[in-house]
N, CA, C and O atoms as a Tinker XYZ file with bonds, in Angstrom:
   492  protein
     1  N    -47.578000   -3.003000  -24.797000    73     2
     2  CA   -46.848000   -3.084000  -23.542000    64     1     3
     3  C    -45.483000   -2.976000  -23.851000    63     2     4     5
     4  O    -45.084000   -3.594000  -24.838000    81     3
     5  N    -44.607000   -2.237000  -23.122000    73     3     6
     6  CA   -43.361000   -2.199000  -23.335000    64     5     7
     7  C    -42.475000   -3.060000  -22.299000    63     6     8     9
     8  O    -42.682000   -3.172000  -21.091000    81     7
     9  N    -41.498000   -3.608000  -23.011000    73     7    10
    10  CA   -40.584000   -4.627000  -22.374000    64     9    11
    11  C    -39.441000   -3.860000  -21.572000    63    10    12    13
    12  O    -38.860000   -2.867000  -22.007000    81    11
    13  N    -39.222000   -4.410000  -20.443000    73    11    14
    14  CA   -38.074000   -3.744000  -19.736000    64    13    15
    15  C    -36.849000   -4.302000  -19.986000    63    14    16    17
    16  O    -36.694000   -5.496000  -19.726000    81    15
    17  N    -35.799000   -3.547000  -20.520000    73    15    18
    18  CA   -34.651000   -4.010000  -21.114000    64    17    19
    19  C    -33.666000   -4.416000  -19.963000    63    18    20    21
    20  O    -32.642000   -5.053000  -20.208000    81    19
    21  N    -34.019000   -4.020000  -18.690000    73    19    22
    22  CA   -33.035000   -4.361000  -17.525000    64    21    23
    23  C    -33.095000   -5.726000  -17.039000    63    22    24    25
    24  O    -32.126000   -6.258000  -16.496000    81    23
    25  N    -34.268000   -6.339000  -17.232000    73    23    26
    26  CA   -34.674000   -7.688000  -16.794000    64    25    27
    27  C    -33.870000   -8.724000  -17.491000    63    26    28    29
    28  O    -33.414000   -9.599000  -16.754000    81    27
    29  N    -33.606000   -8.805000  -18.729000    73    27    30
    30  CA   -32.818000   -9.927000  -19.506000    64    29    31
    31  C    -31.029000   -9.650000  -18.796000    63    30    32    33
    32  O    -30.262000  -10.558000  -18.480000    81    31
    33  N    -30.786000   -8.365000  -18.713000    73    31    34
    34  CA   -29.418000   -8.184000  -18.153000    64    33    35
    35  C    -29.337000   -8.688000  -16.701000    63    34    36    37
    36  O    -28.327000   -9.304000  -16.361000    81    35
    37  N    -30.205000   -8.497000  -15.934000    73    35    38
    38  CA   -30.125000   -9.124000  -14.474000    64    37    39
    39  C    -30.196000  -10.591000  -14.605000    63    38    40    41
    40  O    -29.378000  -11.267000  -13.981000    81    39
    41  N    -31.136000  -11.190000  -15.391000    73    39    42
    42  CA   -31.053000  -12.600000  -15.671000    64    41    43
    43  C    -29.668000  -13.217000  -16.030000    63    42    44    45
    44  O    -29.220000  -14.249000  -15.530000    81    43
    45  N    -29.073000  -12.468000  -16.935000    73    43    46
    46  CA   -27.825000  -13.081000  -17.499000    64    45    47
    47  C    -26.694000  -12.863000  -16.349000    63    46    48    49
    48  O    -25.783000  -13.684000  -16.245000    81    47
    49  N    -26.768000  -11.874000  -15.595000    73    47    50
    50  CA   -25.758000  -11.620000  -14.659000    64    49    51
    51  C    -25.857000  -12.677000  -13.423000    63    50    52    53
    52  O    -24.867000  -13.157000  -12.872000    81    51
    53  N    -27.134000  -12.949000  -13.094000    73    51    54
    54  CA   -27.541000  -13.783000  -11.920000    64    53    55
    55  C    -26.941000  -15.273000  -12.356000    63    54    56    57
    56  O    -26.327000  -16.020000  -11.594000    81    55
    57  N    -27.282000  -15.565000  -13.876000    73    55    58
    58  CA   -26.700000  -17.030000  -14.409000    64    57    59
    59  C    -25.212000  -16.877000  -14.128000    63    58    60    61
    60  O    -24.691000  -17.734000  -13.414000    81    59
    61  N    -24.444000  -15.848000  -14.626000    73    59    62
    62  CA   -22.927000  -15.883000  -14.458000    64    61    63
    63  C    -22.618000  -16.069000  -13.150000    63    62    64    65
    64  O    -21.859000  -16.995000  -12.866000    81    63
    65  N    -23.119000  -15.271000  -12.177000    73    63    66
    66  CA   -22.659000  -15.374000  -10.856000    64    65    67
    67  C    -22.843000  -16.698000  -10.408000    63    66    68    69
    68  O    -21.882000  -17.247000   -9.869000    81    67
    69  N    -24.043000  -17.387000  -10.551000    73    67    70
    70  CA   -24.278000  -18.855000  -10.232000    64    69    71
    71  C    -23.282000  -19.680000  -10.757000    63    70    72    73
    72  O    -22.702000  -20.496000  -10.040000    81    71
    73  N    -22.999000  -19.526000  -12.092000    73    71    74
    74  CA   -22.008000  -20.433000  -12.746000    64    73    75
    75  C    -20.733000  -20.323000  -12.107000    63    74    76    77
    76  O    -20.116000  -21.357000  -11.852000    81    75
    77  N    -20.239000  -19.155000  -11.803000    73    75    78
    78  CA   -18.846000  -18.833000  -11.210000    64    77    79
    79  C    -18.807000  -19.533000   -9.856000    63    78    80    81
    80  O    -17.818000  -20.173000   -9.499000    81    79
    81  N    -19.901000  -19.399000   -9.112000    73    79    82
    82  CA   -20.082000  -20.032000   -7.789000    64    81    83
    83  C    -20.066000  -21.681000   -7.832000    63    82    84    85
    84  O    -19.443000  -22.400000   -7.051000    81    83
    85  N    -20.702000  -22.010000   -8.672000    73    83    86
    86  CA   -20.729000  -23.606000   -8.775000    64    85    87
    87  C    -19.459000  -24.155000   -9.280000    63    86    88    89
    88  O    -18.984000  -25.148000   -8.730000    81    87
    89  N    -18.834000  -23.568000  -10.331000    73    87    90
    90  CA   -17.682000  -23.975000  -10.786000    64    89    91
    91  C    -16.407000  -23.720000   -9.730000    63    90    92    93
    92  O    -15.400000  -24.417000   -9.847000    81    91
    93  N    -16.488000  -22.786000   -8.789000    73    91    94
    94  CA   -15.517000  -22.715000   -7.777000    64    93    95
    95  C    -15.791000  -23.692000   -6.843000    63    94    96    97
    96  O    -14.777000  -23.994000   -6.214000    81    95
    97  N    -16.727000  -24.270000   -6.532000    73    95    98
    98  CA   -17.053000  -25.292000   -5.544000    64    97    99
    99  C    -16.341000  -26.581000   -6.056000    63    98   100   101
   100  O    -16.037000  -27.419000   -5.207000    81    99
   101  N    -16.066000  -26.801000   -7.277000    73    99   102
   102  CA   -15.188000  -27.951000   -7.730000    64   101   103
   103  C    -13.767000  -27.842000   -7.086000    63   102   104   105
   104  O    -13.220000  -28.854000   -6.648000    81   103
   105  N    -13.173000  -26.621000   -7.030000    73   103   106
   106  CA   -11.923000  -26.436000   -6.367000    64   105   107
   107  C    -11.939000  -26.762000   -4.877000    63   106   108   109
   108  O    -11.016000  -27.374000   -4.340000    81   107
   109  N    -12.950000  -26.360000   -4.272000    73   107   110
   110  CA   -13.123000  -26.642000   -2.914000    64   109   111
   111  C    -13.225000  -28.146000   -2.623000    63   110   112   113
   112  O    -12.408000  -28.636000   -1.843000    81   111
   113  N    -14.053000  -28.823000   -3.124000    73   111   114
   114  CA   -14.187000  -30.280000   -3.126000    64   113   115
   115  C    -12.807000  -31.113000   -3.433000    63   114   116   117
   116  O    -12.589000  -32.226000   -2.954000    81   115
   117  N    -12.025000  -30.503000   -4.190000    73   115   118
   118  CA   -10.854000  -31.283000   -4.735000    64   117   119
   119  C     -9.616000  -30.815000   -3.873000    63   118   120   121
   120  O     -8.546000  -31.312000   -4.224000    81   119
   121  N     -9.580000  -29.944000   -2.805000    73   119   122
   122  CA    -8.626000  -29.339000   -2.067000    64   121   123
   123  C     -7.561000  -30.384000   -1.730000    63   122   124   125
   124  O     -6.378000  -30.182000   -2.002000    81   123
   125  N     -8.035000  -31.621000   -1.073000    73   123   126
   126  CA    -7.215000  -32.757000   -0.757000    64   125   127
   127  C     -6.444000  -33.055000   -1.804000    63   126   128   129
   128  O     -5.227000  -32.964000   -1.650000    81   127
   129  N     -6.939000  -33.440000   -2.989000    73   127   130
   130  CA    -6.283000  -33.916000   -4.099000    64   129   131
   131  C     -5.056000  -32.940000   -4.671000    63   130   132   133
   132  O     -3.969000  -33.340000   -5.089000    81   131
   133  N     -5.487000  -31.630000   -4.587000    73   131   134
   134  CA    -4.479000  -30.716000   -5.131000    64   133   135
   135  C     -3.474000  -30.563000   -3.926000    63   134   136   137
   136  O     -2.311000  -30.276000   -4.207000    81   135
   137  N     -3.781000  -30.707000   -2.787000    73   135   138
   138  CA    -2.610000  -30.569000   -1.854000    64   137   139
   139  C     -1.722000  -31.934000   -2.056000    63   138   140   141
   140  O     -0.493000  -31.890000   -2.005000    81   139
   141  N     -2.341000  -32.976000   -2.256000    73   139   142
   142  CA    -1.590000  -34.265000   -2.439000    64   141   143
   143  C     -0.621000  -34.168000   -3.666000    63   142   144   145
   144  O      0.513000  -34.647000   -3.676000    81   143
   145  N     -1.181000  -33.523000   -4.650000    73   143   146
   146  CA    -0.427000  -33.347000   -5.932000    64   145   147
   147  C      0.843000  -32.424000   -5.680000    63   146   148   149
   148  O      1.941000  -32.724000   -6.149000    81   147
   149  N      0.650000  -31.380000   -4.977000    73   147   150
   150  CA     1.705000  -30.465000   -4.725000    64   149   151
   151  C      2.729000  -31.224000   -3.781000    63   150   152   153
   152  O      3.944000  -31.121000   -3.952000    81   151
   153  N      2.194000  -31.953000   -2.825000    73   151   154
   154  CA     3.107000  -32.483000   -1.886000    64   153   155
   155  C      4.140000  -33.598000   -2.464000    63   154   156   157
   156  O      5.287000  -33.739000   -2.039000    81   155
   157  N      3.625000  -34.266000   -3.368000    73   155   158
   158  CA     4.295000  -35.485000   -4.164000    64   157   159
   159  C      5.093000  -34.827000   -5.214000    63   158   160   161
   160  O      5.760000  -35.563000   -5.940000    81   159
   161  N      5.132000  -33.346000   -5.438000    73   159   162
   162  CA     6.025000  -32.830000   -6.571000    64   161   163
   163  C      5.449000  -32.845000   -7.916000    63   162   164   165
   164  O      6.041000  -32.354000   -8.877000    81   163
   165  N      4.301000  -33.403000   -7.995000    73   163   166
   166  CA     3.540000  -33.545000   -9.484000    64   165   167
   167  C      3.138000  -32.143000   -9.690000    63   166   168   169
   168  O      2.574000  -31.464000   -8.831000    81   167
   169  N      3.457000  -31.740000  -10.882000    73   167   170
   170  CA     2.860000  -30.359000  -11.276000    64   169   171
   171  C      3.592000  -29.115000  -10.782000    63   170   172   173
   172  O      3.186000  -27.964000  -10.939000    81   171
   173  N      4.785000  -29.499000  -10.130000    73   171   174
   174  CA     5.611000  -28.360000   -9.581000    64   173   175
   175  C      6.153000  -27.562000  -10.792000    63   174   176   177
   176  O      6.525000  -28.183000  -11.787000    81   175
   177  N      6.207000  -26.346000  -10.752000    73   175   178
   178  CA     6.466000  -25.282000  -11.729000    64   177   179
   179  C      8.060000  -25.167000  -11.706000    63   178   180   181
   180  O      8.653000  -24.787000  -10.697000    81   179
   181  N      8.680000  -25.505000  -12.836000    73   179   182
   182  CA     9.997000  -25.159000  -13.056000    64   181   183
   183  C     11.137000  -25.711000  -12.303000    63   182   184   185
   184  O     11.498000  -25.171000  -11.257000    81   183
   185  N     11.724000  -26.758000  -12.775000    73   183   186
   186  CA    12.901000  -27.090000  -12.310000    64   185   187
   187  C     13.069000  -28.364000  -11.382000    63   186   188   189
   188  O     14.176000  -28.891000  -11.271000    81   187
   189  N     12.125000  -28.776000  -10.819000    73   187   190
   190  CA    12.234000  -29.902000   -9.877000    64   189   191
   191  C     11.727000  -31.259000  -10.793000    63   190   192   193
   192  O     10.577000  -31.402000  -11.209000    81   191
   193  N     12.676000  -32.070000  -10.975000    73   191   194
   194  CA    12.255000  -33.385000  -11.601000    64   193   195
   195  C     11.794000  -34.348000  -10.452000    63   194   196   197
   196  O     12.612000  -34.885000   -9.705000    81   195
   197  N     10.524000  -34.527000  -10.357000    73   195   198
   198  CA     9.961000  -35.267000   -9.316000    64   197   199
   199  C     10.313000  -36.820000   -9.431000    63   198   200   201
   200  O     10.215000  -37.505000   -8.413000    81   199
   201  N     10.675000  -37.337000  -10.506000    73   199   202
   202  CA    11.076000  -38.770000  -10.716000    64   201   203
   203  C     12.468000  -38.989000  -10.176000    63   202   204   205
   204  O     12.727000  -39.923000   -9.417000    81   203
   205  N     13.367000  -38.097000  -10.589000    73   203   206
   206  CA    14.841000  -38.103000  -10.197000    64   205   207
   207  C     15.170000  -37.549000   -8.783000    63   206   208   209
   208  O     16.001000  -38.012000   -8.002000    81   207
   209  N     14.319000  -36.413000   -8.590000    73   207   210
   210  CA    14.567000  -35.690000   -7.334000    64   209   211
   211  C     15.745000  -34.849000   -7.512000    63   210   212   213
   212  O     16.369000  -34.449000   -6.528000    81   211
   213  N     16.129000  -34.523000   -8.841000    73   211   214
   214  CA    17.412000  -33.813000   -8.921000    64   213   215
   215  C     16.864000  -32.255000   -9.455000    63   214   216   217
   216  O     15.826000  -32.199000  -10.114000    81   215
   217  N     17.598000  -31.058000   -9.139000    73   215   218
   218  CA    17.295000  -29.837000   -9.626000    64   217   219
   219  C     17.823000  -29.715000  -10.908000    63   218   220   221
   220  O     18.879000  -30.247000  -11.249000    81   219
   221  N     17.068000  -28.980000  -11.685000    73   219   222
   222  CA    17.293000  -28.793000  -13.224000    64   221   223
   223  C     17.186000  -27.289000  -13.241000    63   222   224   225
   224  O     16.081000  -26.746000  -13.262000    81   223
   225  N     18.368000  -26.573000  -13.233000    73   223   226
   226  CA    18.232000  -24.933000  -13.285000    64   225   227
   227  C     17.737000  -24.656000  -14.660000    63   226   228   229
   228  O     17.105000  -23.603000  -14.739000    81   227
   229  N     17.860000  -25.320000  -15.746000    73   227   230
   230  CA    17.491000  -24.492000  -17.165000    64   229   231
   231  C     15.923000  -24.952000  -17.100000    63   230   232   233
   232  O     15.197000  -24.191000  -17.740000    81   231
   233  N     15.409000  -25.781000  -16.613000    73   231   234
   234  CA    13.911000  -26.001000  -16.480000    64   233   235
   235  C     13.301000  -25.079000  -15.587000    63   234   236   237
   236  O     12.194000  -24.639000  -15.894000    81   235
   237  N     13.873000  -24.696000  -14.475000    73   235   238
   238  CA    13.405000  -23.755000  -13.651000    64   237   239
   239  C     13.339000  -22.420000  -14.339000    63   238   240   241
   240  O     12.352000  -21.688000  -14.269000    81   239
   241  N     14.511000  -22.116000  -15.055000    73   239   242
   242  CA    14.724000  -20.828000  -15.964000    64   241   243
   243  C     13.713000  -20.767000  -16.997000    63   242   244   245
   244  O     13.183000  -19.670000  -17.178000    81   243
   245  N     13.357000  -21.732000  -17.696000    73   243   246
   246  CA    12.376000  -21.933000  -18.806000    64   245   247
   247  C     10.921000  -21.660000  -17.941000    63   246   248   249
   248  O     10.051000  -21.031000  -18.544000    81   247
   249  N     10.735000  -21.957000  -17.030000    73   247   250
   250  CA     9.408000  -21.803000  -16.185000    64   249   251
   251  C      9.274000  -20.418000  -15.524000    63   250   252   253
   252  O      8.189000  -19.856000  -15.379000    81   251
   253  N     10.284000  -19.985000  -15.193000    73   251   254
   254  CA    10.277000  -18.789000  -14.388000    64   253   255
   255  C     11.101000  -17.339000  -14.852000    63   254   256   257
   256  O     10.776000  -16.209000  -14.488000    81   255
   257  N     12.089000  -17.638000  -15.624000    73   255   258
   258  CA    12.877000  -16.459000  -16.020000    64   257   259
   259  C     12.649000  -15.990000  -17.296000    63   258   260   261
   260  O     12.778000  -14.775000  -17.446000    81   259
   261  N     12.321000  -16.700000  -18.315000    73   259   262
   262  CA    12.122000  -16.167000  -19.686000    64   261   263
   263  C     11.334000  -15.263000  -19.881000    63   262   264   265
   264  O     11.560000  -14.565000  -20.870000    81   263
   265  N     10.223000  -14.959000  -19.096000    73   263   266
   266  CA     9.208000  -14.066000  -19.067000    64   265   267
   267  C      9.922000  -12.665000  -19.145000    63   266   268   269
   268  O      9.544000  -11.803000  -19.939000    81   267
   269  N     11.029000  -12.476000  -18.233000    73   267   270
   270  CA    11.500000  -11.231000  -18.059000    64   269   271
   271  C     12.998000  -11.157000  -18.687000    63   270   272   273
   272  O     13.433000  -10.081000  -19.098000    81   271
   273  N     13.736000  -12.308000  -18.740000    73   271   274
   274  CA    15.065000  -12.222000  -19.330000    64   273   275
   275  C     15.155000  -12.760000  -20.678000    63   274   276   277
   276  O     16.241000  -12.886000  -21.245000    81   275
   277  N     13.915000  -13.120000  -21.270000    73   275   278
   278  CA    14.002000  -13.509000  -22.757000    64   277   279
   279  C     14.322000  -14.962000  -22.901000    63   278   280   281
   280  O     14.952000  -15.629000  -22.080000    81   279
   281  N     13.788000  -15.407000  -24.104000    73   279   282
   282  CA    13.806000  -16.938000  -24.253000    64   281   283
   283  C     15.362000  -17.444000  -24.367000    63   282   284   285
   284  O     15.726000  -18.591000  -24.108000    81   283
   285  N     16.096000  -16.522000  -24.743000    73   283   286
   286  CA    17.711000  -16.982000  -24.839000    64   285   287
   287  C     18.488000  -16.264000  -23.879000    63   286   288   289
   288  O     19.698000  -16.074000  -24.004000    81   287
   289  N     17.657000  -15.785000  -22.731000    73   287   290
   290  CA    18.295000  -15.149000  -21.447000    64   289   291
   291  C     19.263000  -13.997000  -21.799000    63   290   292   293
   292  O     20.173000  -13.690000  -21.029000    81   291
   293  N     19.070000  -13.412000  -22.882000    73   291   294
   294  CA    19.896000  -12.292000  -23.378000    64   293   295
   295  C     19.322000  -10.888000  -23.019000    63   294   296   297
   296  O     19.809000   -9.844000  -23.453000    81   295
   297  N     18.374000  -10.945000  -22.290000    73   295   298
   298  CA    17.592000   -9.748000  -21.669000    64   297   299
   299  C     16.121000   -9.522000  -22.441000    63   298   300   301
   300  O     15.813000  -10.180000  -23.435000    81   299
   301  N     15.335000   -8.591000  -21.901000    73   299   302
   302  CA    14.072000   -8.332000  -22.063000    64   301   303
   303  C     13.760000   -7.185000  -21.221000    63   302   304   305
   304  O     14.446000   -6.165000  -21.140000    81   303
   305  N     12.661000   -7.429000  -20.592000    73   303   306
   306  CA    12.336000   -6.486000  -19.481000    64   305   307
   307  C     13.446000   -6.651000  -18.371000    63   306   308   309
   308  O     13.824000   -5.683000  -17.710000    81   307
   309  N     13.892000   -7.774000  -18.220000    73   307   310
   310  CA    15.137000   -7.958000  -17.307000    64   309   311
   311  C     16.473000   -7.826000  -18.071000    63   310   312   313
   312  O     16.531000   -7.765000  -19.299000    81   311
   313  N     17.576000   -7.787000  -17.220000    73   311   314
   314  CA    18.817000   -7.758000  -17.930000    64   313   315
   315  C     19.145000   -9.122000  -18.405000    63   314   316   317
   316  O     18.601000  -10.166000  -18.044000    81   315
   317  N     20.219000   -8.961000  -19.364000    73   315   318
   318  CA    20.635000  -10.222000  -19.799000    64   317   319
   319  C     21.449000  -11.099000  -18.727000    63   318   320   321
   320  O     22.270000  -10.570000  -17.977000    81   319
   321  N     21.166000  -12.481000  -18.705000    73   319   322
   322  CA    21.768000  -13.348000  -17.870000    64   321   323
   323  C     23.258000  -14.010000  -18.588000    63   322   324   325
   324  O     24.187000  -14.507000  -17.952000    81   323
   325  N     23.179000  -13.874000  -19.858000    73   323   326
   326  CA    24.287000  -14.310000  -20.551000    64   325   327
   327  C     25.468000  -13.548000  -20.376000    63   326   328   329
   328  O     25.352000  -12.343000  -20.596000    81   327
   329  N     26.628000  -13.992000  -20.015000    73   327   330
   330  CA    27.810000  -13.327000  -19.677000    64   329   331
   331  C     27.854000  -12.237000  -18.662000    63   330   332   333
   332  O     28.530000  -11.215000  -18.775000    81   331
   333  N     27.066000  -12.544000  -17.645000    73   331   334
   334  CA    26.865000  -11.550000  -16.575000    64   333   335
   335  C     28.291000  -11.251000  -15.928000    63   334   336   337
   336  O     29.211000  -12.069000  -15.932000    81   335
   337  N     28.353000  -10.093000  -15.424000    73   335   338
   338  CA    29.524000   -9.557000  -14.712000    64   337   339
   339  C     29.223000   -9.995000  -13.272000    63   338   340   341
   340  O     30.191000   -9.888000  -12.520000    81   339
   341  N     28.235000  -10.406000  -12.792000    73   339   342
   342  CA    28.026000  -10.724000  -11.340000    64   341   343
   343  C     28.759000  -12.099000  -10.963000    63   342   344   345
   344  O     28.895000  -13.048000  -11.735000    81   343
   345  N     29.166000  -12.041000   -9.760000    73   343   346
   346  CA    29.788000  -13.201000   -9.240000    64   345   347
   347  C     28.681000  -14.247000   -8.763000    63   346   348   349
   348  O     27.525000  -13.859000   -8.598000    81   347
   349  N     29.026000  -15.511000   -8.553000    73   347   350
   350  CA    28.067000  -16.348000   -8.142000    64   349   351
   351  C     27.394000  -16.035000   -6.757000    63   350   352   353
   352  O     26.236000  -16.366000   -6.501000    81   351
   353  N     28.231000  -15.360000   -5.876000    73   351   354
   354  CA    27.557000  -14.807000   -4.524000    64   353   355
   355  C     26.625000  -13.825000   -4.764000    63   354   356   357
   356  O     25.562000  -13.761000   -4.147000    81   355
   357  N     27.019000  -12.926000   -5.771000    73   355   358
   358  CA    26.018000  -11.690000   -5.966000    64   357   359
   359  C     24.678000  -12.359000   -6.711000    63   358   360   361
   360  O     23.551000  -11.936000   -6.453000    81   359
   361  N     24.872000  -13.262000   -7.499000    73   359   362
   362  CA    23.668000  -13.822000   -8.150000    64   361   363
   363  C     22.806000  -14.557000   -7.180000    63   362   364   365
   364  O     21.584000  -14.409000   -7.214000    81   363
   365  N     23.338000  -15.279000   -6.389000    73   363   366
   366  CA    22.664000  -15.901000   -5.187000    64   365   367
   367  C     21.951000  -14.990000   -4.370000    63   366   368   369
   368  O     20.838000  -15.284000   -3.934000    81   367
   369  N     22.581000  -13.754000   -4.093000    73   367   370
   370  CA    21.917000  -12.737000   -3.394000    64   369   371
   371  C     20.763000  -12.274000   -3.977000    63   370   372   373
   372  O     19.705000  -12.240000   -3.349000    81   371
   373  N     20.882000  -11.851000   -5.320000    73   371   374
   374  CA    19.703000  -11.440000   -5.997000    64   373   375
   375  C     18.533000  -12.615000   -6.099000    63   374   376   377
   376  O     17.325000  -12.386000   -6.027000    81   375
   377  N     19.067000  -13.759000   -6.260000    73   375   378
   378  CA    17.983000  -14.867000   -6.372000    64   377   379
   379  C     17.241000  -14.989000   -4.990000    63   378   380   381
   380  O     16.077000  -15.387000   -4.951000    81   379
   381  N     17.913000  -14.652000   -3.895000    73   379   382
   382  CA    17.397000  -15.051000   -2.531000    64   381   383
   383  C     16.525000  -13.798000   -2.190000    63   382   384   385
   384  O     15.406000  -13.954000   -1.700000    81   383
   385  N     17.029000  -12.568000   -2.444000    73   383   386
   386  CA    16.416000  -11.416000   -1.870000    64   385   387
   387  C     15.908000  -10.555000   -2.814000    63   386   388   389
   388  O     15.459000   -9.471000   -2.440000    81   387
   389  N     15.903000  -10.934000   -4.263000    73   387   390
   390  CA    15.382000   -9.825000   -5.242000    64   389   391
   391  C     16.254000   -8.722000   -5.334000    63   390   392   393
   392  O     17.201000   -8.506000   -4.578000    81   391
   393  N     15.829000   -7.897000   -6.477000    73   391   394
   394  CA    16.507000   -6.577000   -6.666000    64   393   395
   395  C     15.815000   -5.808000   -7.615000    63   394   396   397
   396  O     15.618000   -6.387000   -8.683000    81   395
   397  N     15.369000   -4.600000   -7.511000    73   395   398
   398  CA    14.717000   -3.980000   -8.601000    64   397   399
   399  C     13.266000   -4.593000   -8.790000    63   398   400   401
   400  O     12.537000   -4.552000   -7.799000    81   399
   401  N     12.807000   -5.110000   -9.861000    73   399   402
   402  CA    11.651000   -5.688000  -10.226000    64   401   403
   403  C     11.669000   -7.103000  -10.027000    63   402   404   405
   404  O     10.633000   -7.764000  -10.106000    81   403
   405  N     12.884000   -7.655000   -9.749000    73   403   406
   406  CA    13.211000   -9.150000   -9.566000    64   405   407
   407  C     12.637000   -9.529000   -8.223000    63   406   408   409
   408  O     13.085000   -9.060000   -7.176000    81   407
   409  N     11.541000  -10.467000   -8.278000    73   407   410
   410  CA    11.183000  -10.886000   -6.808000    64   409   411
   411  C     11.984000  -11.905000   -6.091000    63   410   412   413
   412  O     12.543000  -12.805000   -6.718000    81   411
   413  N     12.052000  -11.817000   -4.978000    73   411   414
   414  CA    12.842000  -12.750000   -4.192000    64   413   415
   415  C     12.137000  -14.299000   -4.135000    63   414   416   417
   416  O     10.946000  -14.572000   -4.279000    81   415
   417  N     13.123000  -15.094000   -3.911000    73   415   418
   418  CA    12.660000  -16.499000   -3.567000    64   417   419
   419  C     11.880000  -17.216000   -4.850000    63   418   420   421
   420  O     10.915000  -17.970000   -4.723000    81   419
   421  N     12.432000  -16.868000   -5.986000    73   419   422
   422  CA    12.060000  -17.799000   -7.203000    64   421   423
   423  C     12.694000  -18.982000   -7.310000    63   422   424   425
   424  O     12.236000  -19.861000   -8.039000    81   423
   425  N     13.888000  -19.161000   -6.557000    73   423   426
   426  CA    14.686000  -20.510000   -6.532000    64   425   427
   427  C     14.781000  -20.868000   -5.151000    63   426   428   429
   428  O     15.172000  -20.088000   -4.282000    81   427
   429  N     14.401000  -22.119000   -4.938000    73   427   430
   430  CA    14.545000  -22.655000   -3.473000    64   429   431
   431  C     15.998000  -22.571000   -2.948000    63   430   432   433
   432  O     16.978000  -22.841000   -3.641000    81   431
   433  N     16.044000  -22.155000   -1.608000    73   431   434
   434  CA    17.231000  -21.842000   -0.959000    64   433   435
   435  C     18.399000  -22.867000   -1.230000    63   434   436   437
   436  O     19.548000  -22.530000   -1.517000    81   435
   437  N     17.928000  -24.224000   -1.094000    73   435   438
   438  CA    18.757000  -25.271000   -1.477000    64   437   439
   439  C     19.297000  -25.445000   -2.819000    63   438   440   441
   440  O     20.188000  -26.261000   -3.055000    81   439
   441  N     18.734000  -24.633000   -3.772000    73   439   442
   442  CA    19.079000  -24.897000   -5.163000    64   441   443
   443  C     19.954000  -23.599000   -5.634000    63   442   444   445
   444  O     20.386000  -23.499000   -6.783000    81   443
   445  N     20.168000  -22.604000   -4.608000    73   443   446
   446  CA    20.718000  -21.366000   -5.128000    64   445   447
   447  C     22.153000  -21.618000   -5.674000    63   446   448   449
   448  O     22.509000  -20.984000   -6.667000    81   447
   449  N     22.917000  -22.420000   -5.141000    73   447   450
   450  CA    24.365000  -22.749000   -5.798000    64   449   451
   451  C     24.307000  -23.184000   -7.053000    63   450   452   453
   452  O     24.943000  -22.552000   -7.897000    81   451
   453  N     23.639000  -24.197000   -7.400000    73   451   454
   454  CA    23.144000  -24.714000   -8.654000    64   453   455
   455  C     22.767000  -23.815000   -9.757000    63   454   456   457
   456  O     23.235000  -23.871000  -10.895000    81   455
   457  N     21.778000  -22.881000   -9.280000    73   455   458
   458  CA    21.298000  -22.059000  -10.127000    64   457   459
   459  C     22.129000  -20.948000  -10.613000    63   458   460   461
   460  O     22.150000  -20.530000  -11.771000    81   459
   461  N     22.934000  -20.434000   -9.436000    73   459   462
   462  CA    23.940000  -19.344000   -9.817000    64   461   463
   463  C     25.193000  -19.994000  -10.645000    63   462   464   465
   464  O     25.679000  -19.235000  -11.483000    81   463
   465  N     25.744000  -21.205000  -10.537000    73   463   466
   466  CA    26.614000  -21.805000  -11.381000    64   465   467
   467  C     26.101000  -21.955000  -12.677000    63   466   468   469
   468  O     26.927000  -21.796000  -13.576000    81   467
   469  N     24.915000  -22.230000  -13.017000    73   467   470
   470  CA    24.185000  -22.246000  -14.215000    64   469   471
   471  C     24.237000  -21.070000  -15.003000    63   470   472   473
   472  O     24.654000  -21.015000  -16.160000    81   471
   473  N     23.754000  -20.039000  -14.259000    73   471   474
   474  CA    23.727000  -18.663000  -14.696000    64   473   475
   475  C     25.155000  -18.327000  -15.200000    63   474   476   477
   476  O     25.339000  -18.019000  -16.377000    81   475
   477  N     26.045000  -18.382000  -14.401000    73   475   478
   478  CA    27.463000  -18.044000  -14.779000    64   477   479
   479  C     27.876000  -18.792000  -16.146000    63   478   480   481
   480  O     28.627000  -18.293000  -16.983000    81   479
   481  N     27.328000  -19.951000  -16.240000    73   479   482
   482  CA    27.947000  -20.732000  -17.522000    64   481   483
   483  C     27.203000  -20.236000  -18.833000    63   482   484   485
   484  O     27.600000  -20.539000  -19.958000    81   483
   485  N     26.216000  -19.536000  -18.617000    73   483   486
   486  CA    25.658000  -19.170000  -19.888000    64   485   487
   487  C     26.662000  -18.279000  -20.808000    63   486   488   489
   488  O     27.353000  -17.367000  -20.355000    81   487
   489  N     26.636000  -18.656000  -22.076000    73   487   490
   490  CA    27.386000  -17.737000  -22.924000    64   489   491
   491  C     26.662000  -17.342000  -24.184000    63   490   492
   492  O     27.191000  -16.570000  -24.983000    81   491
């Protein structure tokens, strides 16, 4: 009697799909906890110190900018931020509206001034 090779494949696929389904249900069950964590500033990415309530431009840059601008902000896929020739107003415009591959709204609007000042201070 010959064994059908497709049956084990189907069983493995069914197990995998079932596993993904059941693991995804954990996230659905925790949506209130996840929303509360986001609301209280816990686990926010890049730059907001939930305990002090102060904006930290360097922390935001470490979380969101180094991927394109490099670990030392001297360029990579994106241009160098060190010694930029852009004015603070031009930097705020790029941060708010994006430019080229740079996405918009990476910095909260209320923190644009602080972020632009920090970028122009890089040497």
